[in-house]
mmCIF file of C-alpha atoms in Angstrom:
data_model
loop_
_atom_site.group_PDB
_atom_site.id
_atom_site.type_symbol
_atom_site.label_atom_id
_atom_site.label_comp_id
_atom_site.label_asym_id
_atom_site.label_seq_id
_atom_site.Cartn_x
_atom_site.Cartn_y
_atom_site.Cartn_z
ATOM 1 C CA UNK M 159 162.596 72.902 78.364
ATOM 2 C CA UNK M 160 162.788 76.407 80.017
ATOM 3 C CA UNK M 161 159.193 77.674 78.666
ATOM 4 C CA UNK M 162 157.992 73.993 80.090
ATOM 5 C CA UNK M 163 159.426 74.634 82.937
ATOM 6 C CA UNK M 164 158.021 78.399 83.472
ATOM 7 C CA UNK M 165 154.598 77.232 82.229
ATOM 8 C CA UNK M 166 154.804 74.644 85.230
ATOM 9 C CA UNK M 167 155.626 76.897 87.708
ATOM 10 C CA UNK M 168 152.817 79.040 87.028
ATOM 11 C CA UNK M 169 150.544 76.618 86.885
ATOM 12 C CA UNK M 170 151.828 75.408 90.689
ATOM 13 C CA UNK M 171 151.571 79.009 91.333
ATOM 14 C CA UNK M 172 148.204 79.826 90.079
ATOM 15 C CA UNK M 173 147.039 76.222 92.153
ATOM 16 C CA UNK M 174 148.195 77.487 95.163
ATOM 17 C CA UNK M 175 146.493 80.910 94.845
ATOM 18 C CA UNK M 176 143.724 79.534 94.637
ATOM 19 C CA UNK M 177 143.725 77.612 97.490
ATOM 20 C CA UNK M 178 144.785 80.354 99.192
ATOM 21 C CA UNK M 179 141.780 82.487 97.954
ATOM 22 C CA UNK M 180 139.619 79.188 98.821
ATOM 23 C CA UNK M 181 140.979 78.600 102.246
ATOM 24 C CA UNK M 182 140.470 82.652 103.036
ATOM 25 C CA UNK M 183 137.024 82.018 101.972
ATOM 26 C CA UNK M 184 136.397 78.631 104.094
ATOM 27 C CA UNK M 185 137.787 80.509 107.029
ATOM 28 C CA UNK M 186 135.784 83.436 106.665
ATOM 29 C CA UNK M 187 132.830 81.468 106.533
ATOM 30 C CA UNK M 188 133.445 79.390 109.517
ATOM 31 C CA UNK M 189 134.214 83.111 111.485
ATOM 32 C CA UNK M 190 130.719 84.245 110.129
ATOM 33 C CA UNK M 191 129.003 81.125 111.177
ATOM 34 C CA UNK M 192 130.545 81.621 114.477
ATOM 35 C CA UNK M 193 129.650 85.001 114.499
ATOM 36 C CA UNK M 194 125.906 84.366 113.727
ATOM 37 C CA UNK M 195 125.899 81.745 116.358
ATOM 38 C CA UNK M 196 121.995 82.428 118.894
ATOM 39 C CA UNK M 197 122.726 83.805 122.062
ATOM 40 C CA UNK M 198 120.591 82.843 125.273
ATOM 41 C CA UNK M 199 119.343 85.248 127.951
ATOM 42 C CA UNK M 200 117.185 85.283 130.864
ATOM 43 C CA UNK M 201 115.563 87.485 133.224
ATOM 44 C CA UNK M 202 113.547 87.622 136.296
ATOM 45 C CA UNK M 203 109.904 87.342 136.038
ATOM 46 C CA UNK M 204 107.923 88.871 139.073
ATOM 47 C CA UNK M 205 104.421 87.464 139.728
ATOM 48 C CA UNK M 206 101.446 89.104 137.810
ATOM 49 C CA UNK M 207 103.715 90.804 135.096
ATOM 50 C CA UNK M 208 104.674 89.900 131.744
ATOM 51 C CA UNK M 209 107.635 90.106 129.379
ATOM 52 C CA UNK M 210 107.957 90.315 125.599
ATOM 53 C CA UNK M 211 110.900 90.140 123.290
ATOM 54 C CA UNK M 212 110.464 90.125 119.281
ATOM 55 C CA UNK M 213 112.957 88.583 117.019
ATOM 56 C CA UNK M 214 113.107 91.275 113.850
ATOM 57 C CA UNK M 215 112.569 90.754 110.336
ATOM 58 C CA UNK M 216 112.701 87.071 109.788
ATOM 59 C CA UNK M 217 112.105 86.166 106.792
ATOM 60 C CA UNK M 218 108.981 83.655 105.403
ATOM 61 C CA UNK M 219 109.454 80.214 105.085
ATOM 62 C CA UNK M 220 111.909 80.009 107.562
ATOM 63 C CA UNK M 221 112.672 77.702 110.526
ATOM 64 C CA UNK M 222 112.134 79.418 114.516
ATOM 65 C CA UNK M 223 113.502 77.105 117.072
ATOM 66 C CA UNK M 224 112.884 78.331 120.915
ATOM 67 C CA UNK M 225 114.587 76.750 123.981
ATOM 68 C CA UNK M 226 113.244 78.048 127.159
ATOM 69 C CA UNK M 227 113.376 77.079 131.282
ATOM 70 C CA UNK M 228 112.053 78.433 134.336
ATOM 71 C CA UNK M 229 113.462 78.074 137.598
ATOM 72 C CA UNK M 230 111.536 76.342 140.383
ATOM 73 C CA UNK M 231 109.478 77.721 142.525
ATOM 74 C CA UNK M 232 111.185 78.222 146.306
ATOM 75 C CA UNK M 233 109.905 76.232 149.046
ATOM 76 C CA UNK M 234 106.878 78.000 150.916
ATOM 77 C CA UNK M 235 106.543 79.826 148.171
ATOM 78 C CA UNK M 236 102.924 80.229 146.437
ATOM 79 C CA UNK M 237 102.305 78.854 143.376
ATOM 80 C CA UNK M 238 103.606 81.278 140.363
ATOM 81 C CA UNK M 239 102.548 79.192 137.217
ATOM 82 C CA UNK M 240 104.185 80.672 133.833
ATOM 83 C CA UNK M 241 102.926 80.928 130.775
ATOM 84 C CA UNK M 242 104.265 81.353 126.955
ATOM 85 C CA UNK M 243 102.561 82.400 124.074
ATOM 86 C CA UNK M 244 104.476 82.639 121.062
ATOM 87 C CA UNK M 245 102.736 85.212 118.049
ATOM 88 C CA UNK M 246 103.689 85.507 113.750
ATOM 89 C CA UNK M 247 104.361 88.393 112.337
ATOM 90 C CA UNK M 248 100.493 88.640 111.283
ATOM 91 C CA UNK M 249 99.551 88.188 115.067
ATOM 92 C CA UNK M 250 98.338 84.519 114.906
ATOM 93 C CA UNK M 251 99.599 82.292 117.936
ATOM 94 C CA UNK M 252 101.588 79.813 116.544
ATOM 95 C CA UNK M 253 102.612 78.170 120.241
ATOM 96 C CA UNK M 254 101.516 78.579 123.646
ATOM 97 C CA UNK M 255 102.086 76.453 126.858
ATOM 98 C CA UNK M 256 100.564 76.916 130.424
ATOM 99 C CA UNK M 257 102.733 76.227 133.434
ATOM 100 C CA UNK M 258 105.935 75.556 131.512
ATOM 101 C CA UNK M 259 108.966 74.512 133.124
ATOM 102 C CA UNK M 260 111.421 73.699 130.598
ATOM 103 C CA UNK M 261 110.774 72.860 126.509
ATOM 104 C CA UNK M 262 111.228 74.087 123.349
ATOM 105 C CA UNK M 263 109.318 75.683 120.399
ATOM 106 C CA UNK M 264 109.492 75.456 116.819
ATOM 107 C CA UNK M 265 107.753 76.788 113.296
ATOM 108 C CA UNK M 266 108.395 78.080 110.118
ATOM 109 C CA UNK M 267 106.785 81.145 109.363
ATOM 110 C CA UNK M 268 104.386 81.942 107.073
ATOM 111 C CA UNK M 269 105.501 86.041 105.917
ATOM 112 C CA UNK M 270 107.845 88.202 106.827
ATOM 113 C CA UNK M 271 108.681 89.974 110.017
ATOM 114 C CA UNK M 272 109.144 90.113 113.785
ATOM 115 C CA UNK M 273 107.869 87.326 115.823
ATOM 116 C CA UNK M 274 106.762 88.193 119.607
ATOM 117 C CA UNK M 275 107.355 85.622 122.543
ATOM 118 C CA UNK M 276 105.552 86.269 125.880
ATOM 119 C CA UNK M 277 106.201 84.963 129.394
ATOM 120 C CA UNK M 278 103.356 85.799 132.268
ATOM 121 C CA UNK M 279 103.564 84.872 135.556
ATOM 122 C CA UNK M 280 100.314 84.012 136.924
ATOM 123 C CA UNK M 281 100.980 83.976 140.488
ATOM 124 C CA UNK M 282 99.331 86.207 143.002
ATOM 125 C CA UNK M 283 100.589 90.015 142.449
ATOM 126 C CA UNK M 284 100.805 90.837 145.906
ATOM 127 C CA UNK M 285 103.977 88.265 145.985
ATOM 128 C CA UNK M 286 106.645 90.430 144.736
ATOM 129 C CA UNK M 287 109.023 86.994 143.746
ATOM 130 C CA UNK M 288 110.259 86.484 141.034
ATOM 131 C CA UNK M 289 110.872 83.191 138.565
ATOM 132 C CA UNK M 290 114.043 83.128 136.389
ATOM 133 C CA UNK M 291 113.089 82.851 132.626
ATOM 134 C CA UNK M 292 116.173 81.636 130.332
ATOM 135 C CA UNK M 293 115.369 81.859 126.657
ATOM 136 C CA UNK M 294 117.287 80.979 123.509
ATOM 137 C CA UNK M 295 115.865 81.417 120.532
ATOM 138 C CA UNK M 296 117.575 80.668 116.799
ATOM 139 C CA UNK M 297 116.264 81.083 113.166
ATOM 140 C CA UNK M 298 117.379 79.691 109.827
ATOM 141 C CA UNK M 299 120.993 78.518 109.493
ATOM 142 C CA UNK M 300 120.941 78.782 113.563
ATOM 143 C CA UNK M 301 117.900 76.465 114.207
ATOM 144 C CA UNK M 302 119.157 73.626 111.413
ATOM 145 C CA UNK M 303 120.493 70.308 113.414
ATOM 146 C CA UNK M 304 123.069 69.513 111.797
ATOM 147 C CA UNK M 305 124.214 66.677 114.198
ATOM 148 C CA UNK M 306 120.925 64.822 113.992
ATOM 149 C CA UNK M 307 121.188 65.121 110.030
ATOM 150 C CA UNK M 308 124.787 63.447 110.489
ATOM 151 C CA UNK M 309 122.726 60.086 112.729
ATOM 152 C CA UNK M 310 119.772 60.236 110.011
ATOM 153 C CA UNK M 311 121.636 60.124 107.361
ATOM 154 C CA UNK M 312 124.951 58.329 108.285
ATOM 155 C CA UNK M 313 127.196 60.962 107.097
ATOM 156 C CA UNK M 314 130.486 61.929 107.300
ATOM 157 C CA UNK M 315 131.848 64.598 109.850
ATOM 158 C CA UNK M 316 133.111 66.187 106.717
ATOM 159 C CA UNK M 317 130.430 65.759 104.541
ATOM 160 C CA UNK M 318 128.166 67.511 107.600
ATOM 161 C CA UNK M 319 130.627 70.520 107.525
ATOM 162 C CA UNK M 320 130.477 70.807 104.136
ATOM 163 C CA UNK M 321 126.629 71.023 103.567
ATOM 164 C CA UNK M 322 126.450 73.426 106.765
ATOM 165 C CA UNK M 323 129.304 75.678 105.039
ATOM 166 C CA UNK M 324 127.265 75.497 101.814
ATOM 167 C CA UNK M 325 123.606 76.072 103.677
ATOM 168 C CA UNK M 326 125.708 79.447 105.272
ATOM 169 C CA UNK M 327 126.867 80.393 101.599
ATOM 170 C CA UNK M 328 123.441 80.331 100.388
ATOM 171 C CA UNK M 329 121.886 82.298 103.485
ATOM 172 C CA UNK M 330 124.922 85.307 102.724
ATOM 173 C CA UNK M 331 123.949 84.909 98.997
ATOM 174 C CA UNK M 332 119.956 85.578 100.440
ATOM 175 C CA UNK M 333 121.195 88.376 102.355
ATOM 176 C CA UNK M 334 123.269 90.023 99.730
ATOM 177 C CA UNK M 335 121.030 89.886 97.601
ATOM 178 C CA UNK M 336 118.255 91.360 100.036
ATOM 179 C CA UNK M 337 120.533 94.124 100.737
ATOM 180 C CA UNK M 338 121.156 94.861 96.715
ATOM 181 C CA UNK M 339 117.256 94.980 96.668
ATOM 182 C CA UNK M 340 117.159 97.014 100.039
ATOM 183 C CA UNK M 341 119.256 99.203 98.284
ATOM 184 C CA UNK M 342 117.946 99.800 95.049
ATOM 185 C CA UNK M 343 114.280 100.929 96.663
ATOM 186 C CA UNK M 344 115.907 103.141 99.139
ATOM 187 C CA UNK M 345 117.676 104.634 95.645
ATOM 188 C CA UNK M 346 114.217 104.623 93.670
ATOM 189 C CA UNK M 347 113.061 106.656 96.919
ATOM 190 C CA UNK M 348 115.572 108.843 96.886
ATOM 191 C CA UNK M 349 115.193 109.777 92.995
ATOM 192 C CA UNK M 350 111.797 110.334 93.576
ATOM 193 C CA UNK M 351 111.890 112.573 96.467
ATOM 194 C CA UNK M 352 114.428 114.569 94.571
ATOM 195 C CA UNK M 353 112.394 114.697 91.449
ATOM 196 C CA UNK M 354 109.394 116.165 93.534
ATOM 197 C CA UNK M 355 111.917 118.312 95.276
ATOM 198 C CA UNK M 356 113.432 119.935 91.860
ATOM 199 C CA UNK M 357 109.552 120.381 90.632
ATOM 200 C CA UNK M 358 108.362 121.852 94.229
ATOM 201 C CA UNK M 359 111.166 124.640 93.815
ATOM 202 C CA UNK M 360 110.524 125.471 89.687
ATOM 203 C CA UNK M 361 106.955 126.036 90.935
ATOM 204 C CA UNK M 362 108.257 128.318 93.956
ATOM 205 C CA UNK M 363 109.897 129.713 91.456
ATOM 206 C CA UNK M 364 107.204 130.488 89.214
ATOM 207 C CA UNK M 365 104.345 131.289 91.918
ATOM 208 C CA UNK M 366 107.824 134.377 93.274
ATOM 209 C CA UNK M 367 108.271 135.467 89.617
ATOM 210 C CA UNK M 368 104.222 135.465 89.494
ATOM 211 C CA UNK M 369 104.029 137.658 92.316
ATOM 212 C CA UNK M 370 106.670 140.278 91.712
ATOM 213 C CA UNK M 371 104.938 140.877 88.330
ATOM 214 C CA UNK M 372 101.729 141.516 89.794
ATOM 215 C CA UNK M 373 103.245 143.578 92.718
ATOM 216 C CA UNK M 374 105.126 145.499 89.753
ATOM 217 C CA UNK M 375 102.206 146.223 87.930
ATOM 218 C CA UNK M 376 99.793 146.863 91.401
ATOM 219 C CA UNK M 377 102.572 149.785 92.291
ATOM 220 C CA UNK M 378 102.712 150.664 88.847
ATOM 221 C CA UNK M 379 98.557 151.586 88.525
ATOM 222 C CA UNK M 380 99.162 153.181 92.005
ATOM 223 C CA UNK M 381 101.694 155.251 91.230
ATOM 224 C CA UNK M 382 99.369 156.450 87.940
ATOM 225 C CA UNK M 383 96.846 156.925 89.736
ATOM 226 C CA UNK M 384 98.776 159.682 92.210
ATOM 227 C CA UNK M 385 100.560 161.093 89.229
ATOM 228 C CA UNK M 386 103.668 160.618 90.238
ATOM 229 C CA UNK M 387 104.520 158.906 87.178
#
């Protein structure tokens, strides 16, 4: 009866652990996918200049979702038409839009790395006014709508939480395992360069013990030569 008993209470015990340890886990997720969360930004855009800003190292085959607004023009102002072109990481234009006001981009890429986003204003350089630019731009986990999956495919509030913890699991598993591969070339690098360092200084050593020699033997023919030895 007492061993039944202790085997029960570690059973209840190891249960609860490991909701503990799966709790920690669903909260740290949420945090991170809080954490991750796009965040917008705008600037002022005067007439006849032009603004870049490059999202880094996006991986291919991923979603790119861009929100972006411009202010109005003021009254009596001239007209100040923007424009938004949108480049890959290979430098092909996957958007662009002339005399945008307010709208939203979206592609997956096709390789890896940065995408560029432009904004020109067209208007007359001599006008030194400005048009407010507000951007937000999101990629992978950040760009999936979750909400419109939940109408689409009558789903549970739950069951939506659930697949958007599990979509963030997978993306830290991707990243993990990018850094574990980040980190093995930067130690294949490293071995190498240390290999060719170890060889560059045996054959410093050899040209030094090369050259002593024949200074050794130079002095010594001299010195024969003036008798001195």
């Amino acid at each position: 009866r007492v061993a039944c008993l202790w085997l029960e209470s570690l059973h209840v015990g190891s249960v609860r652990r490991k909701m503990r340890v799966s709790s920690f886990v669903l909260t740290a997720t949420l945090v991170l996918d809080q954490c991750t969360r796009a965040q917008s930004f705008g600037f002022d855009l005067l007439a006849g200049r032009e603004k870049c800003f490059v999202e880094e190292d996006i991986d291919a085959g991923v979603l790119v979702v861009g929100d972006y607004a411009v202010s109005e023009s003021r009254p009596g102002n001239p007209r100040m038409p923007i424009n938004l072109k949108v480049k890959d990481a290979r430098g092909k234009v996957v958007y662009t839009r002339e005399n945008l006001y307010e709208g939203k981009f979206a592609f997956t890429t096709e390789s890896e790395g940065d995408i560029t986003a432009c904004f020109k204003n067209n208007g007359p350089p001599r006008y030194k006014m400005p048009r407010r630019v507000k951007v937000k731009v999101r990629h992978g986990l950040e760009a999936q709508d979750y909400e419109q999956a939940l109408k689409q495919d009558d789903i549970s509030d739950l069951q939506r939480q659930l697949v958007e913890v599990e979509d963030l699991t997978k993306s830290i598993v991707h990243d993990l395992k990018r850094s574990k591969d980040f980190e093995e070339q930067m130690r294949d690098l490293s071995e190498l360069i240390c290999g060719r360092i170890v060889w560059f200084g045996i054959f410093t050593l050899l040209v030094l013990v090369a050259a002593s020699v024949v200074q050794t033997r130079w002095l010594e023919s001299y010195m024969r030569k003036l008798k001195m030895i």
